[in-house]
PDB file of C-alpha atoms in Angstrom:
ATOM      1  CA  MET A   1      92.563  85.065 101.360  1.00 51.00           C
ATOM      2  CA  ASN A   2      89.147  83.546 100.920  1.00 53.00           C
ATOM      3  CA  THR A   3      89.408  79.941 102.093  1.00 64.00           C
ATOM      4  CA  ASP A   4      89.868  78.345 105.491  1.00 80.00           C
ATOM      5  CA  GLU A   5      93.553  78.902 106.108  1.00 90.00           C
ATOM      6  CA  LYS A   6      95.963  78.623 109.014  1.00 95.00           C
ATOM      7  CA  LEU A   7      97.655  81.911 109.861  1.00 95.00           C
ATOM      8  CA  ILE A   8     100.749  82.326 112.032  1.00 95.00           C
ATOM      9  CA  GLY A   9     101.371  85.659 113.684  1.00 95.00           C
ATOM     10  CA  ILE A  10     101.928  87.564 116.896  1.00 95.00           C
ATOM     11  CA  VAL A  11      99.547  89.633 118.989  1.00 96.00           C
ATOM     12  CA  GLN A  12     100.775  93.159 119.642  1.00 94.00           C
ATOM     13  CA  GLN A  13      98.713  96.117 120.825  1.00 93.00           C
ATOM     14  CA  GLY A  14      95.535  94.057 120.540  1.00 94.00           C
ATOM     15  CA  LYS A  15      95.974  93.152 116.878  1.00 96.00           C
ATOM     16  CA  PHE A  16      97.099  89.956 115.187  1.00 97.00           C
ATOM     17  CA  HIS A  17     100.185  90.681 113.051  1.00 95.00           C
ATOM     18  CA  ILE A  18     100.454  87.982 110.383  1.00 94.00           C
ATOM     19  CA  PHE A  19     103.807  86.386 109.485  1.00 93.00           C
ATOM     20  CA  SER A  20     102.512  83.511 107.367  1.00 92.00           C
ATOM     21  CA  PRO A  21     101.213  82.638 104.802  1.00 92.00           C
ATOM     22  CA  ALA A  22     102.945  84.976 102.365  1.00 89.00           C
ATOM     23  CA  SER A  23      99.594  86.048 100.865  1.00 88.00           C
ATOM     24  CA  ALA A  24      98.634  87.693 104.177  1.00 90.00           C
ATOM     25  CA  LYS A  25     102.088  88.575 105.554  1.00 90.00           C
ATOM     26  CA  GLY A  26     102.322  92.059 106.995  1.00 90.00           C
ATOM     27  CA  LYS A  27      98.610  92.482 107.679  1.00 93.00           C
ATOM     28  CA  SER A  28      97.572  93.566 111.172  1.00 94.00           C
ATOM     29  CA  VAL A  29      93.997  92.501 111.810  1.00 96.00           C
ATOM     30  CA  ARG A  30      91.416  92.121 114.526  1.00 97.00           C
ATOM     31  CA  LEU A  31      89.761  88.712 114.755  1.00 97.00           C
ATOM     32  CA  ALA A  32      86.040  87.952 114.767  1.00 95.00           C
ATOM     33  CA  LYS A  33      84.313  84.601 115.281  1.00 94.00           C
ATOM     34  CA  MET A  34      81.511  85.579 112.911  1.00 87.00           C
ATOM     35  CA  SER A  35      81.346  85.000 109.175  1.00 88.00           C
ATOM     36  CA  ILE A  36      81.893  87.891 106.803  1.00 84.00           C
ATOM     37  CA  MET A  37      78.297  87.259 105.665  1.00 82.00           C
ATOM     38  CA  ALA A  38      76.832  87.954 109.127  1.00 85.00           C
ATOM     39  CA  ALA A  39      74.383  90.848 109.335  1.00 82.00           C
ATOM     40  CA  MET A  40      76.191  92.667 112.139  1.00 85.00           C
ATOM     41  CA  LEU A  41      79.410  94.535 112.736  1.00 88.00           C
ATOM     42  CA  PRO A  42      82.452  92.329 113.419  1.00 88.00           C
ATOM     43  CA  GLU A  43      83.090  94.206 116.686  1.00 88.00           C
ATOM     44  CA  HIS A  44      80.068  92.378 118.159  1.00 87.00           C
ATOM     45  CA  ASP A  45      81.852  89.032 117.874  1.00 92.00           C
ATOM     46  CA  GLU A  46      85.477  90.140 118.257  1.00 96.00           C
ATOM     47  CA  ILE A  47      87.944  87.750 119.876  1.00 97.00           C
ATOM     48  CA  ASP A  48      89.619  89.387 122.882  1.00 97.00           C
ATOM     49  CA  LEU A  49      93.345  89.093 122.244  1.00 98.00           C
ATOM     50  CA  THR A  50      94.567  90.845 125.409  1.00 96.00           C
ATOM     51  CA  LYS A  51      95.507  87.598 127.164  1.00 97.00           C
ATOM     52  CA  HIS A  52      97.591  86.635 124.109  1.00 97.00           C
ATOM     53  CA  GLU A  53      99.643  89.869 123.996  1.00 96.00           C
ATOM     54  CA  ASN A  54     103.206  89.256 122.702  1.00 94.00           C
ATOM     55  CA  LYS A  55     102.429  85.595 121.992  1.00 95.00           C
ATOM     56  CA  VAL A  56     102.615  83.779 118.677  1.00 96.00           C
ATOM     57  CA  LEU A  57      99.318  82.191 117.645  1.00 97.00           C
ATOM     58  CA  MET A  58      98.108  79.851 114.958  1.00 97.00           C
ATOM     59  CA  VAL A  59      94.672  81.036 113.852  1.00 97.00           C
ATOM     60  CA  SER A  60      92.198  79.426 111.493  1.00 96.00           C
ATOM     61  CA  SER A  61      90.276  82.007 109.471  1.00 94.00           C
ATOM     62  CA  HIS A  62      87.960  81.744 106.491  1.00 89.00           C
ATOM     63  CA  HIS A  63      88.406  85.274 105.166  1.00 88.00           C
ATOM     64  CA  CYS A  64      90.941  87.986 105.964  1.00 85.00           C
ATOM     65  CA  ASP A  65      90.715  91.523 104.620  1.00 88.00           C
ATOM     66  CA  ASP A  66      92.812  94.567 105.557  1.00 86.00           C
ATOM     67  CA  ASP A  67      91.101  95.041 108.942  1.00 93.00           C
ATOM     68  CA  TRP A  68      89.488  91.768 110.043  1.00 94.00           C
ATOM     69  CA  GLY A  69      89.966  88.012 110.079  1.00 93.00           C
ATOM     70  CA  TYR A  70      86.491  86.411 109.881  1.00 93.00           C
ATOM     71  CA  SER A  71      85.303  82.997 111.095  1.00 94.00           C
ATOM     72  CA  ALA A  72      88.468  83.077 113.184  1.00 95.00           C
ATOM     73  CA  GLU A  73      89.426  80.527 115.785  1.00 96.00           C
ATOM     74  CA  ILE A  74      92.631  80.364 117.823  1.00 98.00           C
ATOM     75  CA  VAL A  75      94.085  76.931 117.102  1.00 97.00           C
ATOM     76  CA  GLU A  76      97.168  77.144 119.301  1.00 97.00           C
ATOM     77  CA  GLU A  77      99.266  79.555 121.358  1.00 98.00           C
ATOM     78  CA  ALA A  78     103.035  79.094 121.306  1.00 97.00           C
ATOM     79  CA  GLY A  79     105.062  79.043 124.506  1.00 96.00           C
ATOM     80  CA  PRO A  80     107.876  81.528 125.173  1.00 94.00           C
ATOM     81  CA  ILE A  81     110.622  79.537 123.426  1.00 95.00           C
ATOM     82  CA  LEU A  82     108.648  78.895 120.245  1.00 94.00           C
ATOM     83  CA  THR A  83     107.418  82.503 120.235  1.00 92.00           C
ATOM     84  CA  ALA A  84     111.048  83.716 120.227  1.00 91.00           C
ATOM     85  CA  VAL A  85     112.008  81.270 117.453  1.00 93.00           C
ATOM     86  CA  VAL A  86     109.066  82.292 115.253  1.00 91.00           C
ATOM     87  CA  GLN A  87     109.932  85.963 115.709  1.00 87.00           C
ATOM     88  CA  VAL A  88     113.525  85.347 114.608  1.00 88.00           C
ATOM     89  CA  VAL A  89     112.520  83.223 111.610  1.00 89.00           C
ATOM     90  CA  PHE A  90     109.706  85.435 110.321  1.00 84.00           C
ATOM     91  CA  ASP A  91     110.515  88.948 111.548  1.00 70.00           C
ATOM     92  CA  PRO A  92     113.920  89.559 113.162  1.00 63.00           C
ATOM     93  CA  SER A  93     113.076  93.277 113.614  1.00 68.00           C
ATOM     94  CA  GLU A  94     110.547  92.250 116.301  1.00 55.00           C
ATOM     95  CA  VAL A  95     113.256  90.728 118.521  1.00 48.00           C
ATOM     96  CA  PRO A  96     114.660  93.123 121.153  1.00 48.00           C
ATOM     97  CA  GLY A  97     118.330  93.818 120.456  1.00 47.00           C
ATOM     98  CA  ALA A  98     118.266  92.411 116.922  1.00 45.00           C
TER      99      ALA A  98
END
């Protein structure tokens, strides 16, 4: 993924687990506000995801590799009902008792 794209996923154990789009599905990444071209480590501009634990997010990111989503911005956080629906639709194995 190399263009500004909307990602849908869930935060678990401090990482953003991507459900959609299909080109990034299954990746578990950390998010950084900085561009991939920045002359510093992404950890210096990492987005703290702890307050979003177990929540579904829509994230805008310009570039996503195997470890990081760059130029990332949280667009929206889903409430509990929508979080449950997204988990069932995209990844039923994530739903307790499924």
